[in-house]
C-alpha positions in Angstrom: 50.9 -6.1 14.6 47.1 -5.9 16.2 44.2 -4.0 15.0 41.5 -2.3 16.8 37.9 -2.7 15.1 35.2 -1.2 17.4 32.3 -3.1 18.2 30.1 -1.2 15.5 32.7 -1.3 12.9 33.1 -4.6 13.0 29.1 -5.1 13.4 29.1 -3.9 9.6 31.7 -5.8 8.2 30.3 -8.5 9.6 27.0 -7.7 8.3 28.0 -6.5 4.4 29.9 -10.3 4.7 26.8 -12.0 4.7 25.4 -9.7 2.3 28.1 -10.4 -0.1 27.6 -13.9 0.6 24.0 -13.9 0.7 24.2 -12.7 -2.9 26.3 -15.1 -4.3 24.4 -17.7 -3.3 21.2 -16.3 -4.7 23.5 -15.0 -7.9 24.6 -19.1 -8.1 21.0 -20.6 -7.6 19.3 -17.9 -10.1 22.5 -19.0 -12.6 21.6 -22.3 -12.7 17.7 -21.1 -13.3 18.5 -19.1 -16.2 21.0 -21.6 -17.8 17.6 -24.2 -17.4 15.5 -21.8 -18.9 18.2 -21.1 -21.7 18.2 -24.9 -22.6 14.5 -24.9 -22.2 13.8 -22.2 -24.4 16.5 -23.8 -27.1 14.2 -26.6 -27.1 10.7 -25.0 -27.6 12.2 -22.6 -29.7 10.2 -19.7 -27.9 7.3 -21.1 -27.4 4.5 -18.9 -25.7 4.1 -21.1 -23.0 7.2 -20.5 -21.7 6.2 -17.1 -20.6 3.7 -16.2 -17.8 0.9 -13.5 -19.5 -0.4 -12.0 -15.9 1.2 -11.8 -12.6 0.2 -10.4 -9.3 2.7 -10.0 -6.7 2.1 -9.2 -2.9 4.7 -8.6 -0.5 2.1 -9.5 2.3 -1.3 -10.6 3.1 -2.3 -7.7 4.1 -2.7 -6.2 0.6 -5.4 -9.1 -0.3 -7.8 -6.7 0.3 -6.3 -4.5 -2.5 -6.1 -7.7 -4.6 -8.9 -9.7 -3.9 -11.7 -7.6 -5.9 -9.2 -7.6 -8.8 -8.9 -11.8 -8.6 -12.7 -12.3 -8.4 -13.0 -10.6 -11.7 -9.7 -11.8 -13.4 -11.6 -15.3 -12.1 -15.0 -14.0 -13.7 -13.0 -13.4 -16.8 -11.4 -17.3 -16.9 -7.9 -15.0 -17.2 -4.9 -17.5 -16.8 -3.0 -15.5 -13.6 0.1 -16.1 -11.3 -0.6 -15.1 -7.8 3.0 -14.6 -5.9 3.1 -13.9 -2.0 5.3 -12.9 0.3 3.2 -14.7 2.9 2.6 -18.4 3.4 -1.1 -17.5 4.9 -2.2 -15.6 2.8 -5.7 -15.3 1.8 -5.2 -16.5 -1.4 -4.6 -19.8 -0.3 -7.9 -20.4 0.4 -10.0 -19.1 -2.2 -10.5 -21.8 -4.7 -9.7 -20.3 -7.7 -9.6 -22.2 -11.4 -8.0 -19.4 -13.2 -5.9 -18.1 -10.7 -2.9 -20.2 -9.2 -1.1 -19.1 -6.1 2.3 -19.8 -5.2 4.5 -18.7 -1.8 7.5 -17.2 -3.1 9.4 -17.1 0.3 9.9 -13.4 1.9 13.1 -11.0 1.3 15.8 -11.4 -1.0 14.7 -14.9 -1.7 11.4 -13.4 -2.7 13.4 -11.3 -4.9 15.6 -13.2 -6.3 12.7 -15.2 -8.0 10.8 -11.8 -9.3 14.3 -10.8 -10.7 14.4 -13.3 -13.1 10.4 -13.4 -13.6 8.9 -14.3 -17.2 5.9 -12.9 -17.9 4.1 -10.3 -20.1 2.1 -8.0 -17.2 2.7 -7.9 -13.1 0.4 -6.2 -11.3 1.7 -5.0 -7.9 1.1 -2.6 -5.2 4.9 -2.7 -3.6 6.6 0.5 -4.5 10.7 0.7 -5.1 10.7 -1.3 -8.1 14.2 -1.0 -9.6 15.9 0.9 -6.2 16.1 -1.2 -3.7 16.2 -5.3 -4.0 14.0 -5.7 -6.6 14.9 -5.4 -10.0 13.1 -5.3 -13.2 13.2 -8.8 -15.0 14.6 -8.3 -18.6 12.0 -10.9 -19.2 8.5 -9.0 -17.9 7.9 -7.0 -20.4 5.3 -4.7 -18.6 5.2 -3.7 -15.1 1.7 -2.2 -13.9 1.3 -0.5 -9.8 -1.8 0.1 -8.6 -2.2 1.9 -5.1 -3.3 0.7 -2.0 -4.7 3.7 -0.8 -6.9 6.7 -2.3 -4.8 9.7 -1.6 -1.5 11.4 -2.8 0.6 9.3 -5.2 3.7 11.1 -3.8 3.7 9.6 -0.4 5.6 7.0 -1.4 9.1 7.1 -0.2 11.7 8.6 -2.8 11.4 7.0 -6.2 8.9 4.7 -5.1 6.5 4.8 -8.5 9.5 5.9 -10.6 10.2 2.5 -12.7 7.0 1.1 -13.5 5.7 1.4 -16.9 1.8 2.1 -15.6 -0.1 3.4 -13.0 -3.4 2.8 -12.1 -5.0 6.1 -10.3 -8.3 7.0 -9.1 -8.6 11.0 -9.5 -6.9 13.8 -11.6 -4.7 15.0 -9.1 -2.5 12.0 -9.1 -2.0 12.3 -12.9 -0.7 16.1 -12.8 1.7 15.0 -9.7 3.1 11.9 -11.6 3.7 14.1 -14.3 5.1 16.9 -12.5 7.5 13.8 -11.4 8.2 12.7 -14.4 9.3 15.9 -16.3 11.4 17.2 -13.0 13.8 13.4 -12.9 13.7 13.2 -16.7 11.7 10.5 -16.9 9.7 8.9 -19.5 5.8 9.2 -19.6 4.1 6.1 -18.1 0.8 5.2 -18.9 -1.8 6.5 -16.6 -5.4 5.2 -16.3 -7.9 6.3 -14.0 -9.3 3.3 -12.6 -11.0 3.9 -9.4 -10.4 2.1 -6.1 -11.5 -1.5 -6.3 -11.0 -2.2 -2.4 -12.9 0.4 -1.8 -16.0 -0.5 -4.0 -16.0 -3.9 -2.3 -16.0 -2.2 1.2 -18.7 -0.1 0.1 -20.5 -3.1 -0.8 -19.9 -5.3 2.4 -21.1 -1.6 4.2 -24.3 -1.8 1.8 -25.4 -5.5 2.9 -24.0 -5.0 6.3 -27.1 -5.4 9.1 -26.9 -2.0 11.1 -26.1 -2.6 14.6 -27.0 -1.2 17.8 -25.4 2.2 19.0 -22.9 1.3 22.1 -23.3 3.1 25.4 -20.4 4.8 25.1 -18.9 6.0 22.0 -15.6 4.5 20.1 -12.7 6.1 18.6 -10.3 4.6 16.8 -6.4 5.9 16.6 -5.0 4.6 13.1 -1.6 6.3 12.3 0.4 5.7 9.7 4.5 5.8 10.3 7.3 7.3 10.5 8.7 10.4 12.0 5.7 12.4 11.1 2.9 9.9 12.4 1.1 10.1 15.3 2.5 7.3 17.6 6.4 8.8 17.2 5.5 12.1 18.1 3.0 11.8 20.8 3.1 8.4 21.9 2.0 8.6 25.4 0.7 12.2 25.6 -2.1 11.5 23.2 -3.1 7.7 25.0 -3.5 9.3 27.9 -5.6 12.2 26.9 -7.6 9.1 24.9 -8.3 7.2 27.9 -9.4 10.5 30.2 -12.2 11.1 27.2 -13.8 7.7 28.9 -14.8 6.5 25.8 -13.5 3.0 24.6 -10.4 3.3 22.3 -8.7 1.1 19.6 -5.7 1.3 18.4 -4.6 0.1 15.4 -1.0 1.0 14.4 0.3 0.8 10.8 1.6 -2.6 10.0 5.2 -1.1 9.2 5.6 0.4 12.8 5.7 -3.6 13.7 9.0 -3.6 11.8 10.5 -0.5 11.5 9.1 1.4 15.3 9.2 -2.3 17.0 10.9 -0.8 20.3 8.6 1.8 20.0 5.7 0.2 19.8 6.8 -2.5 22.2 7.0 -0.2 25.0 3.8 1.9 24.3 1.8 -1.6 24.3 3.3 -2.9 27.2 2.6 0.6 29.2 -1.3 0.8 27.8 -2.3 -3.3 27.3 -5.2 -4.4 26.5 -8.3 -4.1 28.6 -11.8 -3.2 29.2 -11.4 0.4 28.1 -8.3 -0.2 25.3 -8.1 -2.9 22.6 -5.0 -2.8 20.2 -6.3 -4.2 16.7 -3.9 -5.8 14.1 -6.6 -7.3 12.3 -5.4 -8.1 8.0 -8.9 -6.7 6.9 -9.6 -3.7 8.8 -13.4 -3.6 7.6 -14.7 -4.8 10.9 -12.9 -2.1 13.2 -13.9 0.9 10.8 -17.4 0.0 10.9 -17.4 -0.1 15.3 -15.8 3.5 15.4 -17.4 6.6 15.8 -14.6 8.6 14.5 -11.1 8.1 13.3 -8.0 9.9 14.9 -5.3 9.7 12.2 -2.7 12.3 10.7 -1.8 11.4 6.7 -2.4 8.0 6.7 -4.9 6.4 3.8 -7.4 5.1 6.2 -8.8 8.3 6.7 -10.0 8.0 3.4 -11.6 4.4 3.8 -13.2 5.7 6.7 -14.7 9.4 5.7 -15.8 8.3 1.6 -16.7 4.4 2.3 -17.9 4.8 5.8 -18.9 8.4 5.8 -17.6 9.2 9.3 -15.7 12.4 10.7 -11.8 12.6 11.7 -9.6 14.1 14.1 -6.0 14.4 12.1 -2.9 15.1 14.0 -1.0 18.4 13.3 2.7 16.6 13.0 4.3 19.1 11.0 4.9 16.5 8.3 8.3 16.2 7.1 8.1 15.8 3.2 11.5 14.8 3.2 12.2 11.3 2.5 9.4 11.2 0.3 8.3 11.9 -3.3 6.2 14.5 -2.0 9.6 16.6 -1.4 10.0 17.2 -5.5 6.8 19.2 -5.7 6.1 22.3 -4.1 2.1 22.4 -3.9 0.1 21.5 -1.1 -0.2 17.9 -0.8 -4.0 16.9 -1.9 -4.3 14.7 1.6 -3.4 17.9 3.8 -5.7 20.9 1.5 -8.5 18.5 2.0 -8.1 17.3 5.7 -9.1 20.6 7.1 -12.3 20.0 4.7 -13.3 16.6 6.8 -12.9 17.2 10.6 -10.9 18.9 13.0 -7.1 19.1 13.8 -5.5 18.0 17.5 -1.9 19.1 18.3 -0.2 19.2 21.5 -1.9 22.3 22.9 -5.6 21.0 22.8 -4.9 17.6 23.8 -6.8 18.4 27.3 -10.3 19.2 25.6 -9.6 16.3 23.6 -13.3 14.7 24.9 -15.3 17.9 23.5 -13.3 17.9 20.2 -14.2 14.4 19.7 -17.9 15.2 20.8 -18.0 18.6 18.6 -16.6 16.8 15.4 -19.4 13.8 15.4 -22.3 15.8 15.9 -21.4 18.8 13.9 -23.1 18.1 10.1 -20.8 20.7 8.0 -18.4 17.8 7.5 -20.5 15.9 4.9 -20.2 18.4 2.4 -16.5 17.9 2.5 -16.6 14.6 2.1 -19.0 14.0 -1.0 -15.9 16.8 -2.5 -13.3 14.2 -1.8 -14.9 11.1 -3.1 -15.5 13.9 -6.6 -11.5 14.3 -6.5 -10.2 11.1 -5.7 -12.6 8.0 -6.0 -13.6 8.0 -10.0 -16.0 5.1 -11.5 -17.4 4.5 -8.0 -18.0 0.7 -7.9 -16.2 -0.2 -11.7 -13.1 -0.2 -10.0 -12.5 -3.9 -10.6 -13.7 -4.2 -13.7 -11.8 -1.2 -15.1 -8.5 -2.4 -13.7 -8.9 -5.4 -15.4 -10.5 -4.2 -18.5 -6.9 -2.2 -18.5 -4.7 -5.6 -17.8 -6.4 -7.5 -20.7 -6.3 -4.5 -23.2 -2.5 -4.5 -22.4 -2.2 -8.7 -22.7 -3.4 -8.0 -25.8 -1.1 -5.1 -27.4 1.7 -7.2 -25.7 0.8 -10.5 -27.6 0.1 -8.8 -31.2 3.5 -7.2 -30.5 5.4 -10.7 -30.0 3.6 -12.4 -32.8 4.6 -9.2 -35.3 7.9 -10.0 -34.1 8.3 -13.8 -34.4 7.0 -12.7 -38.3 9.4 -10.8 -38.5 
């Protein structure tokens, strides 16, 4: 007797076959690693060198910036500290460090696989999803610490996303009442909170502070920084909103959100290939986007966190996209206020939607030379960017206050 499988039927057999495999494999290697570490720990009978106190994970380069502020003063400090990376050049790499060792942990599920069965007292990441997707909390970390990468709404993660950590580090008040709205609506226990500030931030402020003022172009630049998704400005305008770009005659970058190389590849392939680059048009995919935001004149965005780098550190005006955000897959969806990012965007600039695209060149012009926006945004850095340039140091005044209640605890027990 013969069976029919479709061609997409048979697509996900195929592929939930080499997941299944996939997983015994890594279930087999990470066997024989904890057996190891079983004998091991047999031998040393516990010993406190068998356990890693701090560890920063990264699931790609382009979070150094997050990290690196944090590192230089975990360095300062003489902290003992694991760096693991998703990528093999990342920053890191090259930095020298004596306190602070890096190590290339692979990408994916081998990446996971090690972080799964990870010893160590505090990591310090910036990936959300801990616990929902592929990576797991170790029974052997015995803190887990998440620290944004961007100074606006904690609930724009995707669903979950902050939901398993046992601290979050925040930078203004309204990101403590929504993790606790969060918290009490799924039942969950109370993580700590601190309010740290927003160390990448504080060093971008920095660089901006010692950076030699340059000369003012002939023409003016505007950069179009989207985040992704649905709801973002490349998926629901794409082509309408380049073209109304280039008629401005101004020069124009575009810097999509590193995601949208993944996830919106075929979008992004064809929108690249239909506007390349060229005298007028630049696409930037820079890791350290400190260079671009200080050549622009003004951001177009819609809910990404680079308007914020570029209105409080920068001190610029936006343009934000009216894309009807979907709150959907997002954390976002639980609570039913206003999202902080959208109350305050009407605050720093102007809105462009489908209708106005056409006077897009006078809404550009109108929005830099109109002053009423700096009130706005001396309010948002008050709401969401505390301890203005202690960022660093706070975060890691935090981490070594928590090493610290961690080790009294394990030496109470061994007394025990």
């Amino acid at each position: 007797m013969c069976y029919y499988i479709d061609p997409g039927t048979g697509s996900m057999l195929f592929t939930i076959l080499i997941a299944v495999l996939g997983s015994l494999v890594y279930l087999l290697r990470n066997l024989k690693i904890r057996i190891g570490s079983l004998i091991r720990r047999d031998r040393k009978a516990g010993s406190a060198d068998q356990v890693i106190p701090l560890v920063i994970f990264s699931d790609h380069k382009r979070y150094w910036t997050t990290f690196a502020p944090i590192c230089e003063e975990l360095e300062k400090r003489k902290q003992p500290t694991l760096y693991l990376t998703e990528s093999e050049d990342d920053p890191v790499f090259q930095c020298g460090y004596q306190f602070i060792r890096a190590e290339y942990i692979g990408e994916g599920s081998g990446a996971y696989a090690k972080l799964n069965f990870l010893r160590a007292r505090v990591l310090l990441s910036t990936t959300p999803s801990l616990d929902v997707y592929q990576w797991k909390r170790s029974r052997d970390v015995s803190w887990y610490v998440h620290i944004p990468h961007a100074p606006n709404d904690i609930t724009l993660y995707r669903m979950f996303g902050i939901d398993y950590y046992n601290a979050i580090l925040l930078s203004g008040e309204y990101q403590v009442e929504q993790v606790r709205h969060l918290e009490k609506l799924r039942d969950l226990p109370e993580k700590e909170l601190r309010l740290v500030g927003i160390p990448y931030m504080d060093e971008m402020k920095k660089r901006l502070s010692a950076k030699t003022a340059a000369a003012s172009g002939k023409t003016r630049t505007v950069l179009l920084a989207p985040s992704w998704g649905d709801s973002a400005i490349l998926k629901r305008y794409g082509s309408k909103i380049l073209d109304a770009l280039l008629k401005t005659g101004y020069h124009i970058i575009i810097r999509p959100h590193p995601q949208s190389y993944s996830s919106e590849k075929e979008m992004l392939d064809t929108l690249m290939a239909a506007y390349p680059n060229g005298e007028q048009i630049e696409w930037n995919r820079d890791n350290d986007n400190f260079d671009v935001l200080s050549r622009s004149d003004i951001l177009i965005s819609d809910f990404s966190g680079v308007i914020f780098d570029f209105t409080l550190v920068f001190d610029k005006p936006v343009l934000y996209a009216d894309t009807s955000f979907d709150k959907g897959p997002y954390d976002a969806w639980w609570l039913d206020e206003e999202l902080w990012t959208f109350e305050i965007l009407p605050k720093l600039g102007m809105h462009v939607s489908e209708e106005n695209l056409s006077s897009l060149k006078e809404i550009i012009d109108q929005c830099i030379e109109n002053p009423a926006y700096q009130e706005a945004r001396d309010l948002a850095r008050r709401q969401t960017w505390c301890s203005i340039g202690h960022g660093a140091e706070k975060t890691v005044d935090y981490l070594m206050e928590k090493l610290g209640n961690l080790a009294e605890s394990a030496a109470d027990v061994q007394k025990q």
